[in-house]
Short mmCIF file of C-alpha atoms in Angstrom, two decimals:
data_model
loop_
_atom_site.label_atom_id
_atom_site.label_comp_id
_atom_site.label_asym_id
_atom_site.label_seq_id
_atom_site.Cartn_x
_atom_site.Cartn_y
_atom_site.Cartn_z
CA UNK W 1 -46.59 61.22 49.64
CA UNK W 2 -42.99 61.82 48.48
CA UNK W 3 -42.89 58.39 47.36
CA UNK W 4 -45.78 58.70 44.92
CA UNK W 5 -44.59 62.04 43.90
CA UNK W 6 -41.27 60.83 42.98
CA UNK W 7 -43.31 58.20 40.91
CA UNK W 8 -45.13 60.73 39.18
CA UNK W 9 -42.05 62.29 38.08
CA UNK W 10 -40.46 59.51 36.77
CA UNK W 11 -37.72 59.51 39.59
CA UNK W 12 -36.29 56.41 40.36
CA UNK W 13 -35.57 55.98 44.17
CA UNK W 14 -32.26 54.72 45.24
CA UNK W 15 -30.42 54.87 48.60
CA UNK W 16 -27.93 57.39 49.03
CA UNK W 17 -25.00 57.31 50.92
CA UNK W 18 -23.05 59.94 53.14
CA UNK W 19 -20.08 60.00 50.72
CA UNK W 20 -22.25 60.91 47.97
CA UNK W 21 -23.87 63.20 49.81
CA UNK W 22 -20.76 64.79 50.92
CA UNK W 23 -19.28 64.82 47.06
CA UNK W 24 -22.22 66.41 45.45
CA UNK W 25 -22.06 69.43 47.94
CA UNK W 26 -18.16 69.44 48.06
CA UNK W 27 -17.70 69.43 44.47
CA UNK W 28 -20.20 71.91 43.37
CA UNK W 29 -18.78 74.42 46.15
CA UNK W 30 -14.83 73.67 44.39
CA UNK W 31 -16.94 74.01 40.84
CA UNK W 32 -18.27 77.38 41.65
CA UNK W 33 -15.31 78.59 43.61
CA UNK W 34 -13.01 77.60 40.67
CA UNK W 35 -15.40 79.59 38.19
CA UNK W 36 -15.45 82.38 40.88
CA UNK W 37 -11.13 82.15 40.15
CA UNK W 38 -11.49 82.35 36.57
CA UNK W 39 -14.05 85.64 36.85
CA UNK W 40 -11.51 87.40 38.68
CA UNK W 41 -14.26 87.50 41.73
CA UNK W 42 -11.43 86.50 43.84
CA UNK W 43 -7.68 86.61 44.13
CA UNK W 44 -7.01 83.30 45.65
CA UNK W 45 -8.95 80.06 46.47
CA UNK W 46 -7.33 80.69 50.28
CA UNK W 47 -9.43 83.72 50.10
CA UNK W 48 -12.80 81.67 49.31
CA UNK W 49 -12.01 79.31 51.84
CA UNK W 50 -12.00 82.27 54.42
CA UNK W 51 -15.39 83.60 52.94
CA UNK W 52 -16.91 79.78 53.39
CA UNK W 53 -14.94 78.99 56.98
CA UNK W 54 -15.83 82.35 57.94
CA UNK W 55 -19.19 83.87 56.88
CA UNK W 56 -20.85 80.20 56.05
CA UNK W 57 -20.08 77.98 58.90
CA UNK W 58 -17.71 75.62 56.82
CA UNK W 59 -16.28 73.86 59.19
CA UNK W 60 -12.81 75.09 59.91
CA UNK W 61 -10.76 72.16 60.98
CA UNK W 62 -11.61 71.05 57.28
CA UNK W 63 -9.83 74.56 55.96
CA UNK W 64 -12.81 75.05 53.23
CA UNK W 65 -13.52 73.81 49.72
CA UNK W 66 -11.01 75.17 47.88
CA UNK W 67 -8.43 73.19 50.32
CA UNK W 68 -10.30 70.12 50.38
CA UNK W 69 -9.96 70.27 46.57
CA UNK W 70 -6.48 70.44 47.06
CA UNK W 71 -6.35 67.53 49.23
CA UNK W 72 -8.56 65.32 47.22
CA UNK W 73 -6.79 65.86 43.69
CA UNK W 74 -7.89 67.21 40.38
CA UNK W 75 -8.39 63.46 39.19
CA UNK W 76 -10.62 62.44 42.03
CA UNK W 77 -12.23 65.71 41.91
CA UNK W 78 -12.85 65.42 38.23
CA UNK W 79 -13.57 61.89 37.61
CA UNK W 80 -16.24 62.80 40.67
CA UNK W 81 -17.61 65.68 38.90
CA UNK W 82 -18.10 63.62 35.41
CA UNK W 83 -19.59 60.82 37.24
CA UNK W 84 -22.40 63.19 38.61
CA UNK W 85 -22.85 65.07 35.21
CA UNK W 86 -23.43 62.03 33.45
CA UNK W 87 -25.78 60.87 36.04
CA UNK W 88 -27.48 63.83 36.55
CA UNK W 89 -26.96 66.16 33.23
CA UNK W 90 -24.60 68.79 32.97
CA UNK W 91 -26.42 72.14 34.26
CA UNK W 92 -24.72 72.06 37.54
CA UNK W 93 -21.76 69.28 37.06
CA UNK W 94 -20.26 70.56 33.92
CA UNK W 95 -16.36 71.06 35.56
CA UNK W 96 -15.25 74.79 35.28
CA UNK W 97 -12.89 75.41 32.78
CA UNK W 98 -9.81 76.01 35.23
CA UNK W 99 -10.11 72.71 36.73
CA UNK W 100 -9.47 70.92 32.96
CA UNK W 101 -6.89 73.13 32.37
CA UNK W 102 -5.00 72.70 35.60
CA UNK W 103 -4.91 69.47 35.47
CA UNK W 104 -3.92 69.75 31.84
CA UNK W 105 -1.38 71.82 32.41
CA UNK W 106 0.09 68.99 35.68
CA UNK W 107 -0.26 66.23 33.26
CA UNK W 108 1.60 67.57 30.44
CA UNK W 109 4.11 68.69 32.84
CA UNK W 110 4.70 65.49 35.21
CA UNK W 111 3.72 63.06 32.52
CA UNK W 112 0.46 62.31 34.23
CA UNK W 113 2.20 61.08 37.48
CA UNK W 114 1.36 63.78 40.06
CA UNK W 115 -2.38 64.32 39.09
CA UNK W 116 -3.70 62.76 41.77
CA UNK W 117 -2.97 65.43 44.67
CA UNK W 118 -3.06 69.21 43.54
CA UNK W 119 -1.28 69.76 46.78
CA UNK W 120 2.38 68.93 46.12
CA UNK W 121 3.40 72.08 46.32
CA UNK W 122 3.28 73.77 50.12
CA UNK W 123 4.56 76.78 52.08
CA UNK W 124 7.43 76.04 54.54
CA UNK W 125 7.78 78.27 57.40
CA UNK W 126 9.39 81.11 55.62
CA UNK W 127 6.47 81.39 53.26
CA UNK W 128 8.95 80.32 50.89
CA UNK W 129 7.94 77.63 48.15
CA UNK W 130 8.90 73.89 48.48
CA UNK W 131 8.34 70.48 45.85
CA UNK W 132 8.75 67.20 47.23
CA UNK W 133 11.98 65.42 46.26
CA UNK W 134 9.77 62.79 44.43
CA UNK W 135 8.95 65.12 41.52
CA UNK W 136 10.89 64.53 38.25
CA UNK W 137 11.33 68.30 37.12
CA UNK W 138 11.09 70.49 40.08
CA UNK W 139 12.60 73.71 38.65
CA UNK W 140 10.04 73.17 35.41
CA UNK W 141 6.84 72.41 38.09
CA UNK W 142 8.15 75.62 40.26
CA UNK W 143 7.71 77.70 36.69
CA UNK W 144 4.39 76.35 36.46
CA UNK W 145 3.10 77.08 39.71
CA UNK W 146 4.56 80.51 39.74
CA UNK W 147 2.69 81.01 36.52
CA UNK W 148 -0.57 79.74 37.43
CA UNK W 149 -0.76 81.23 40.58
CA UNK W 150 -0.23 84.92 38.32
CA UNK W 151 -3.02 83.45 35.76
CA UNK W 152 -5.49 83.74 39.40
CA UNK W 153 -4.24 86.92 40.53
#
C-alpha cells in the first residue's frame, strides 16, 4: 500500500539512514531555534535548550539543539542544511538568516579557519570568558562574541 502510493506520487524510494534521519530533525530544530533568536522569542539559545531538554524530552546528556549546533559547527550545520534544501526544496531547509551571518561574521574575522566549531569560545569556572590559544586574534574574536551575544539579547 505505501509502496504504490509513493508510486502514485511520483516519490522515488530510497533507503534512509540513521544519520540522515538524525540531521533532518536536528537541523530543523537549530533552524527554528535560530529564527526563534532573531524574533527576539528568546534571550539565549541556552534558554531553548532548557525549553527542549526540559518540556520536550530532548535528551539531556545531549544538552539540546542549540548546543549540538554548537558542537557540530556552522559549516557542517550549513553545508547539511543546503544539502537537504536542494534535495528537498527550500520551505523548511532554507537556513535562518542568523546562521549565514554568524558564520559570516567568524569567517571574515578568523579568515575562514575556525568555522568549523561555533564552540571555541567557553565559560571557565568563574563564568568568565576564555579563547583557545590557537586563535590568531583573540582580543578581536572576544569583541565579536561580546557583540553578538548583545545582537541576541
Amino acid at each position: 500500500m505505501i509502496e504504490r502510493a509513493a508510486s502514485a506520487a511520483g516519490i522515488r524510494r530510497r533507503p534512509i539512514t540513521n544519520e540522515e534521519i538524525i540531521e533532518r530533525t536536528i537541523y530543523a530544530l537549530i533552524n527554528e531555534g535560530a529564527r526563534v533568536l532573531e524574533d527576539g522569542v528568546a534571550l539565549r539559545a541556552a534558554d531553548i535548550d532548557t525549553v527542549y531538554v526540559s518540556g520536550y524530552g530532548f535528551p539531556a546528556y545531549r544538552g539540546g539543539p542549540m548546543f549540538h549546533a554548537e558542537v557540530l559547527g556552522l559549516k557542517t550545520l550549513l553545508r547539511g542544511m543546503h544539502r537537504y534544501r536542494d534535495a528537498f526544496g527550500p520551505m523548511h531547509w532554507e537556513p535562518a538568516p542568523l546562521l549565514v551571518e554568524t558564520k559570516r561574521r567568524f569567517e571574515a574575522l578568523t579568515g575562514g579557519a575556525y568555522t568549523t566549531r561555533l564552540i571555541c569560545v567557553s565559560d571557565d569556572m568563574d563564568g568568565m570568558r576564555k579563547i583557545p590559544d590557537t586563535v590568531p586574534n583573540p582580543e578581536k574574536l572576544q569583541a565579536a562574541v561580546r557583540t553578538f551575544e548583545d545582537a541576541v539579547k
